Amino acid sequence: MKKAILGTKIGMTQIFGEGGVVIPVTVILAGPCVVTQKKTVETDGYDAVQVGFGEVKEKHLNKPQLGHFKKANVANKKYLREFRLEDISSLNVGDEIKADVFAAGDKIDVTGISKGKGFAGPMKHGLHRGPMTHGSKSKRVSGSMGMCSNPGRVLKGKVLPGHMGVDKVTIQNLEVVKVDAENNLILVRGAVPGSKGGLVTVRNSVKA
């Protein structure tokens, strides 16, 4: 069964497993999320649920957004995401989705926005360096970027210096080590994308 939830990345820590093995984990505050809209094949052409997460002041929302939450009779939410689940019959507008939808041992995919690294030069942004010996004066410059007379230009898609980070990144096949249902916390083995406090989407793994 497909499962999904929104949360925020709290940070990394470590816990001790069986035999005293140290396990590095990322702590995610997952939910509670509330169902703000339910889409069906009859009305929208497909089955999905829209969920909201995070508190937000009314002054930060426009009239259509306020009307959307008022119609659903739910509190104003900062983030809205839509999930296409296999079975949405048990979910209705106003229902809560909490961290306990996942359990220890589950395989998950976590999506977030990677950390921004500002403007990156040719060395950091993926281009090869020049030769380091024989009197080379081109150690940290990008060097040639294309062919000679034919086609005589830089091909489209060439990695060049520029803005790095702030990309949508998904880490697949991570393992849930522990779930604290009381505090809505999910402990995931390893690192997940994004900075502390960043929004993440947790889904069951497509490769599991």
PDB file of C-alpha atoms in Angstrom:
ATOM      1  CA  MET A   1       0.000   0.000   0.000  1.00  0.00           C
ATOM      2  CA  LYS A   2       1.300   3.434  -0.900  1.00  0.00           C
ATOM      3  CA  LYS A   3       1.933   5.797   1.994  1.00  0.00           C
ATOM      4  CA  ALA A   4       3.136   9.390   2.110  1.00  0.00           C
ATOM      5  CA  ILE A   5       3.523  12.223   4.577  1.00  0.00           C
ATOM      6  CA  LEU A   6       5.017  15.711   4.794  1.00  0.00           C
ATOM      7  CA  GLY A   7       7.496  16.762   7.436  1.00  0.00           C
ATOM      8  CA  THR A   8      10.453  18.925   8.328  1.00  0.00           C
ATOM      9  CA  LYS A   9      14.053  17.889   8.774  1.00  0.00           C
ATOM     10  CA  ILE A  10      15.171  18.432  12.366  1.00  0.00           C
ATOM     11  CA  GLY A  11      18.777  17.291  12.001  1.00  0.00           C
ATOM     12  CA  MET A  12      21.093  14.317  12.435  1.00  0.00           C
ATOM     13  CA  THR A  13      22.032  12.318  15.486  1.00  0.00           C
ATOM     14  CA  GLN A  14      22.981   8.751  16.323  1.00  0.00           C
ATOM     15  CA  ILE A  15      21.362   5.897  18.175  1.00  0.00           C
ATOM     16  CA  PHE A  16      22.627   2.552  19.344  1.00  0.00           C
ATOM     17  CA  GLY A  17      21.296  -0.628  17.764  1.00  0.00           C
ATOM     18  CA  GLU A  18      21.647  -4.236  18.765  1.00  0.00           C
ATOM     19  CA  GLY A  19      25.078  -5.115  20.059  1.00  0.00           C
ATOM     20  CA  GLY A  20      25.946  -1.455  20.598  1.00  0.00           C
ATOM     21  CA  VAL A  21      26.237  -0.683  16.872  1.00  0.00           C
ATOM     22  CA  VAL A  22      26.110   3.079  16.234  1.00  0.00           C
ATOM     23  CA  ILE A  23      23.487   4.037  13.639  1.00  0.00           C
ATOM     24  CA  PRO A  24      23.599   7.551  12.126  1.00  0.00           C
ATOM     25  CA  VAL A  25      20.029   8.789  11.695  1.00  0.00           C
ATOM     26  CA  THR A  26      18.186  11.838  10.436  1.00  0.00           C
ATOM     27  CA  VAL A  27      15.252  12.942  12.582  1.00  0.00           C
ATOM     28  CA  ILE A  28      12.145  14.050  10.669  1.00  0.00           C
ATOM     29  CA  LEU A  29       9.147  15.724  12.268  1.00  0.00           C
ATOM     30  CA  ALA A  30       6.488  13.981  10.169  1.00  0.00           C
ATOM     31  CA  GLY A  31       3.026  15.460  10.382  1.00  0.00           C
ATOM     32  CA  PRO A  32       0.476  15.583  11.612  1.00  0.00           C
ATOM     33  CA  CYS A  33      -0.902  16.310   8.162  1.00  0.00           C
ATOM     34  CA  VAL A  34      -4.565  16.960   7.481  1.00  0.00           C
ATOM     35  CA  VAL A  35      -6.500  15.996   4.350  1.00  0.00           C
ATOM     36  CA  THR A  36      -7.678  19.246   2.752  1.00  0.00           C
ATOM     37  CA  GLN A  37      -9.142  17.850  -0.470  1.00  0.00           C
ATOM     38  CA  LYS A  38     -10.099  14.495  -1.921  1.00  0.00           C
ATOM     39  CA  LYS A  39     -10.022  13.932  -5.674  1.00  0.00           C
ATOM     40  CA  THR A  40     -11.820  11.065  -7.381  1.00  0.00           C
ATOM     41  CA  VAL A  41     -12.082   9.602 -10.862  1.00  0.00           C
ATOM     42  CA  GLU A  42     -15.672  10.820 -11.146  1.00  0.00           C
ATOM     43  CA  THR A  43     -14.897  14.473 -10.404  1.00  0.00           C
ATOM     44  CA  ASP A  44     -11.228  14.912 -11.385  1.00  0.00           C
ATOM     45  CA  GLY A  45     -10.297  11.941 -13.543  1.00  0.00           C
ATOM     46  CA  TYR A  46      -7.963  10.363 -10.998  1.00  0.00           C
ATOM     47  CA  ASP A  47      -7.793   9.386  -7.330  1.00  0.00           C
ATOM     48  CA  ALA A  48      -5.656  11.507  -5.016  1.00  0.00           C
ATOM     49  CA  VAL A  49      -5.653  13.302  -1.704  1.00  0.00           C
ATOM     50  CA  GLN A  50      -4.351  16.782  -1.012  1.00  0.00           C
ATOM     51  CA  VAL A  51      -2.753  17.174   2.406  1.00  0.00           C
ATOM     52  CA  GLY A  52      -1.706  20.252   4.335  1.00  0.00           C
ATOM     53  CA  PHE A  53       1.146  20.625   6.794  1.00  0.00           C
ATOM     54  CA  GLY A  54       2.544  23.360   9.002  1.00  0.00           C
ATOM     55  CA  GLU A  55       0.946  26.314  10.713  1.00  0.00           C
ATOM     56  CA  VAL A  56       0.687  29.695   9.020  1.00  0.00           C
ATOM     57  CA  LYS A  57      -0.878  33.026   9.917  1.00  0.00           C
ATOM     58  CA  GLU A  58      -3.950  34.123   8.017  1.00  0.00           C
ATOM     59  CA  LYS A  59      -2.224  37.306   6.804  1.00  0.00           C
ATOM     60  CA  HIS A  60       0.219  35.211   4.766  1.00  0.00           C
ATOM     61  CA  LEU A  61      -2.537  33.608   2.664  1.00  0.00           C
ATOM     62  CA  ASN A  62      -4.580  35.069  -0.162  1.00  0.00           C
ATOM     63  CA  LYS A  63      -8.369  34.893  -0.501  1.00  0.00           C
ATOM     64  CA  PRO A  64      -8.519  31.762  -2.699  1.00  0.00           C
ATOM     65  CA  GLN A  65      -6.308  29.893  -0.238  1.00  0.00           C
ATOM     66  CA  LEU A  66      -8.376  31.021   2.743  1.00  0.00           C
ATOM     67  CA  GLY A  67     -11.550  29.995   0.928  1.00  0.00           C
ATOM     68  CA  HIS A  68     -10.062  26.581   0.157  1.00  0.00           C
ATOM     69  CA  PHE A  69      -9.344  25.888   3.839  1.00  0.00           C
ATOM     70  CA  LYS A  70     -12.704  27.304   4.928  1.00  0.00           C
ATOM     71  CA  LYS A  71     -14.524  25.019   2.503  1.00  0.00           C
ATOM     72  CA  ALA A  72     -12.649  22.012   3.898  1.00  0.00           C
ATOM     73  CA  ASN A  73     -13.285  23.265   7.456  1.00  0.00           C
ATOM     74  CA  VAL A  74      -9.650  22.772   8.429  1.00  0.00           C
ATOM     75  CA  ALA A  75      -7.024  25.049   9.947  1.00  0.00           C
ATOM     76  CA  ASN A  76      -4.853  27.123   7.626  1.00  0.00           C
ATOM     77  CA  LYS A  77      -1.792  25.211   6.428  1.00  0.00           C
ATOM     78  CA  LYS A  78       1.554  26.470   5.149  1.00  0.00           C
ATOM     79  CA  TYR A  79       2.262  23.642   2.697  1.00  0.00           C
ATOM     80  CA  LEU A  80      -0.071  21.731   0.378  1.00  0.00           C
ATOM     81  CA  ARG A  81       0.906  18.609  -1.531  1.00  0.00           C
ATOM     82  CA  GLU A  82      -1.047  16.055  -3.521  1.00  0.00           C
ATOM     83  CA  PHE A  83      -0.470  12.315  -3.246  1.00  0.00           C
ATOM     84  CA  ARG A  84      -1.819   9.666  -5.595  1.00  0.00           C
ATOM     85  CA  LEU A  85      -2.422   6.686  -3.371  1.00  0.00           C
ATOM     86  CA  GLU A  86      -3.728   3.260  -4.331  1.00  0.00           C
ATOM     87  CA  ASP A  87      -6.682   3.358  -1.937  1.00  0.00           C
ATOM     88  CA  ILE A  88      -8.129   6.637  -0.664  1.00  0.00           C
ATOM     89  CA  SER A  89     -11.503   5.236   0.389  1.00  0.00           C
ATOM     90  CA  SER A  90     -10.492   5.318   4.054  1.00  0.00           C
ATOM     91  CA  LEU A  91      -9.377   8.957   3.893  1.00  0.00           C
ATOM     92  CA  ASN A  92     -11.779  11.873   4.087  1.00  0.00           C
ATOM     93  CA  VAL A  93     -11.395  15.647   4.284  1.00  0.00           C
ATOM     94  CA  GLY A  94     -10.316  16.585   7.793  1.00  0.00           C
ATOM     95  CA  ASP A  95      -8.626  13.268   8.575  1.00  0.00           C
ATOM     96  CA  GLU A  96      -5.128  13.381  10.039  1.00  0.00           C
ATOM     97  CA  ILE A  97      -2.110  11.491   8.746  1.00  0.00           C
ATOM     98  CA  LYS A  98       0.500  10.911  11.427  1.00  0.00           C
ATOM     99  CA  ALA A  99       3.987   9.453  11.607  1.00  0.00           C
ATOM    100  CA  ASP A 100       2.665   6.063  12.671  1.00  0.00           C
ATOM    101  CA  VAL A 101       1.672   5.271   9.064  1.00  0.00           C
ATOM    102  CA  PHE A 102       5.309   4.148   8.817  1.00  0.00           C
ATOM    103  CA  ALA A 103       7.000   1.546  10.977  1.00  0.00           C
ATOM    104  CA  ALA A 104      10.552   0.499  11.763  1.00  0.00           C
ATOM    105  CA  GLY A 105      12.039  -1.458   8.886  1.00  0.00           C
ATOM    106  CA  ASP A 106      10.040   0.288   6.158  1.00  0.00           C
ATOM    107  CA  LYS A 107      11.888   1.355   3.024  1.00  0.00           C
ATOM    108  CA  ILE A 108      11.199   4.951   2.023  1.00  0.00           C
ATOM    109  CA  ASP A 109      12.090   7.657  -0.497  1.00  0.00           C
ATOM    110  CA  VAL A 110      12.711  11.148   0.903  1.00  0.00           C
ATOM    111  CA  THR A 111      12.430  14.242  -1.290  1.00  0.00           C
ATOM    112  CA  GLY A 112      13.670  17.695  -0.310  1.00  0.00           C
ATOM    113  CA  ILE A 113      15.351  20.842  -1.590  1.00  0.00           C
ATOM    114  CA  SER A 114      19.141  20.546  -1.394  1.00  0.00           C
ATOM    115  CA  LYS A 115      21.264  23.098   0.424  1.00  0.00           C
ATOM    116  CA  GLY A 116      22.175  26.188  -1.580  1.00  0.00           C
ATOM    117  CA  LYS A 117      25.886  26.680  -2.280  1.00  0.00           C
ATOM    118  CA  GLY A 118      25.763  30.004  -4.091  1.00  0.00           C
ATOM    119  CA  PHE A 119      27.789  30.625  -7.246  1.00  0.00           C
ATOM    120  CA  ALA A 120      30.189  27.764  -7.963  1.00  0.00           C
ATOM    121  CA  GLY A 121      33.180  28.068 -10.256  1.00  0.00           C
ATOM    122  CA  PRO A 122      34.308  25.541 -12.876  1.00  0.00           C
ATOM    123  CA  MET A 123      36.211  23.305 -10.440  1.00  0.00           C
ATOM    124  CA  LYS A 124      33.399  22.885  -7.928  1.00  0.00           C
ATOM    125  CA  HIS A 125      30.614  22.781 -10.486  1.00  0.00           C
ATOM    126  CA  GLY A 126      31.737  19.672 -12.287  1.00  0.00           C
ATOM    127  CA  LEU A 127      34.317  20.685 -14.905  1.00  0.00           C
ATOM    128  CA  HIS A 128      37.715  18.985 -15.144  1.00  0.00           C
ATOM    129  CA  ARG A 129      40.890  20.718 -14.063  1.00  0.00           C
ATOM    130  CA  GLY A 130      43.917  21.278 -16.230  1.00  0.00           C
ATOM    131  CA  PRO A 131      47.205  19.369 -15.991  1.00  0.00           C
ATOM    132  CA  MET A 132      49.052  19.733 -12.695  1.00  0.00           C
ATOM    133  CA  THR A 133      52.627  19.128 -13.929  1.00  0.00           C
ATOM    134  CA  HIS A 134      55.128  20.127 -16.619  1.00  0.00           C
ATOM    135  CA  GLY A 135      54.857  23.838 -15.955  1.00  0.00           C
ATOM    136  CA  SER A 136      51.099  23.985 -16.505  1.00  0.00           C
ATOM    137  CA  LYS A 137      49.586  27.382 -15.812  1.00  0.00           C
ATOM    138  CA  SER A 138      46.020  26.104 -16.186  1.00  0.00           C
ATOM    139  CA  LYS A 139      45.569  24.077 -13.031  1.00  0.00           C
ATOM    140  CA  ARG A 140      42.217  25.420 -11.855  1.00  0.00           C
ATOM    141  CA  VAL A 141      40.665  26.737 -15.051  1.00  0.00           C
ATOM    142  CA  SER A 142      38.080  24.974 -17.123  1.00  0.00           C
ATOM    143  CA  GLY A 143      40.126  24.641 -20.303  1.00  0.00           C
ATOM    144  CA  SER A 144      38.585  23.488 -23.570  1.00  0.00           C
ATOM    145  CA  MET A 145      34.798  23.111 -23.572  1.00  0.00           C
ATOM    146  CA  GLY A 146      34.193  21.716 -27.036  1.00  0.00           C
ATOM    147  CA  MET A 147      35.600  20.562 -30.352  1.00  0.00           C
ATOM    148  CA  CYS A 148      37.679  22.590 -32.815  1.00  0.00           C
ATOM    149  CA  SER A 149      36.334  23.648 -36.211  1.00  0.00           C
ATOM    150  CA  ASN A 150      33.415  21.222 -36.212  1.00  0.00           C
ATOM    151  CA  PRO A 151      30.957  22.081 -34.739  1.00  0.00           C
ATOM    152  CA  GLY A 152      33.044  24.937 -33.356  1.00  0.00           C
ATOM    153  CA  ARG A 153      30.769  25.788 -30.468  1.00  0.00           C
ATOM    154  CA  VAL A 154      29.909  24.763 -26.934  1.00  0.00           C
ATOM    155  CA  LEU A 155      27.221  22.095 -27.043  1.00  0.00           C
ATOM    156  CA  LYS A 156      23.911  22.661 -25.277  1.00  0.00           C
ATOM    157  CA  GLY A 157      23.727  21.207 -21.783  1.00  0.00           C
ATOM    158  CA  LYS A 158      27.413  21.713 -21.022  1.00  0.00           C
ATOM    159  CA  VAL A 159      28.062  22.047 -17.301  1.00  0.00           C
ATOM    160  CA  LEU A 160      29.337  25.577 -16.721  1.00  0.00           C
ATOM    161  CA  PRO A 161      30.013  27.747 -13.670  1.00  0.00           C
ATOM    162  CA  GLY A 162      26.810  28.959 -12.045  1.00  0.00           C
ATOM    163  CA  HIS A 163      24.290  28.594  -9.267  1.00  0.00           C
ATOM    164  CA  MET A 164      24.714  25.363  -7.320  1.00  0.00           C
ATOM    165  CA  GLY A 165      22.267  23.646  -4.992  1.00  0.00           C
ATOM    166  CA  VAL A 166      18.601  24.471  -4.243  1.00  0.00           C
ATOM    167  CA  ASP A 167      17.518  21.551  -6.421  1.00  0.00           C
ATOM    168  CA  LYS A 168      14.774  19.028  -5.823  1.00  0.00           C
ATOM    169  CA  VAL A 169      16.573  15.873  -4.697  1.00  0.00           C
ATOM    170  CA  THR A 170      15.194  12.427  -3.872  1.00  0.00           C
ATOM    171  CA  ILE A 171      17.183   9.885  -1.868  1.00  0.00           C
ATOM    172  CA  GLN A 172      15.784   6.430  -2.527  1.00  0.00           C
ATOM    173  CA  ASN A 173      15.536   3.232  -0.522  1.00  0.00           C
ATOM    174  CA  LEU A 174      16.296   4.646   2.916  1.00  0.00           C
ATOM    175  CA  GLU A 175      15.376   2.627   5.997  1.00  0.00           C
ATOM    176  CA  VAL A 176      13.139   3.711   8.857  1.00  0.00           C
ATOM    177  CA  VAL A 177      15.027   2.837  12.043  1.00  0.00           C
ATOM    178  CA  LYS A 178      12.470   4.017  14.597  1.00  0.00           C
ATOM    179  CA  VAL A 179       9.107   5.783  14.774  1.00  0.00           C
ATOM    180  CA  ASP A 180       8.085   7.895  17.776  1.00  0.00           C
ATOM    181  CA  ALA A 181       4.320   8.081  17.251  1.00  0.00           C
ATOM    182  CA  GLU A 182       3.745  10.195  20.358  1.00  0.00           C
ATOM    183  CA  ASN A 183       6.008  13.013  19.121  1.00  0.00           C
ATOM    184  CA  ASN A 184       5.471  12.392  15.374  1.00  0.00           C
ATOM    185  CA  LEU A 185       9.147  11.662  14.764  1.00  0.00           C
ATOM    186  CA  ILE A 186      10.641   9.343  12.163  1.00  0.00           C
ATOM    187  CA  LEU A 187      14.285   8.313  12.471  1.00  0.00           C
ATOM    188  CA  VAL A 188      15.811   7.472   9.103  1.00  0.00           C
ATOM    189  CA  ARG A 189      19.141   5.718   8.616  1.00  0.00           C
ATOM    190  CA  GLY A 190      21.568   8.038   6.815  1.00  0.00           C
ATOM    191  CA  ALA A 191      21.220  11.549   5.441  1.00  0.00           C
ATOM    192  CA  VAL A 192      18.295  13.199   3.683  1.00  0.00           C
ATOM    193  CA  PRO A 193      18.441  16.273   1.421  1.00  0.00           C
ATOM    194  CA  GLY A 194      17.931  19.800   2.647  1.00  0.00           C
ATOM    195  CA  SER A 195      18.848  22.009   5.557  1.00  0.00           C
ATOM    196  CA  LYS A 196      17.471  21.908   9.087  1.00  0.00           C
ATOM    197  CA  GLY A 197      13.855  23.014   9.129  1.00  0.00           C
ATOM    198  CA  GLY A 198      13.415  22.293   5.427  1.00  0.00           C
ATOM    199  CA  LEU A 199      10.290  20.631   4.060  1.00  0.00           C
ATOM    200  CA  VAL A 200      10.642  16.961   3.098  1.00  0.00           C
ATOM    201  CA  THR A 201       8.251  14.461   1.555  1.00  0.00           C
ATOM    202  CA  VAL A 202       8.402  10.893   2.812  1.00  0.00           C
ATOM    203  CA  ARG A 203       6.964   8.116   0.600  1.00  0.00           C
ATOM    204  CA  ASN A 204       7.279   4.362   0.629  1.00  0.00           C
ATOM    205  CA  SER A 205      10.107   3.322  -1.676  1.00  0.00           C
ATOM    206  CA  VAL A 206       9.397   2.580  -5.333  1.00  0.00           C
ATOM    207  CA  LYS A 207      12.285   0.082  -5.302  1.00  0.00           C
ATOM    208  CA  ALA A 208      11.246  -1.851  -2.200  1.00  0.00           C
TER     209      ALA A 208
END
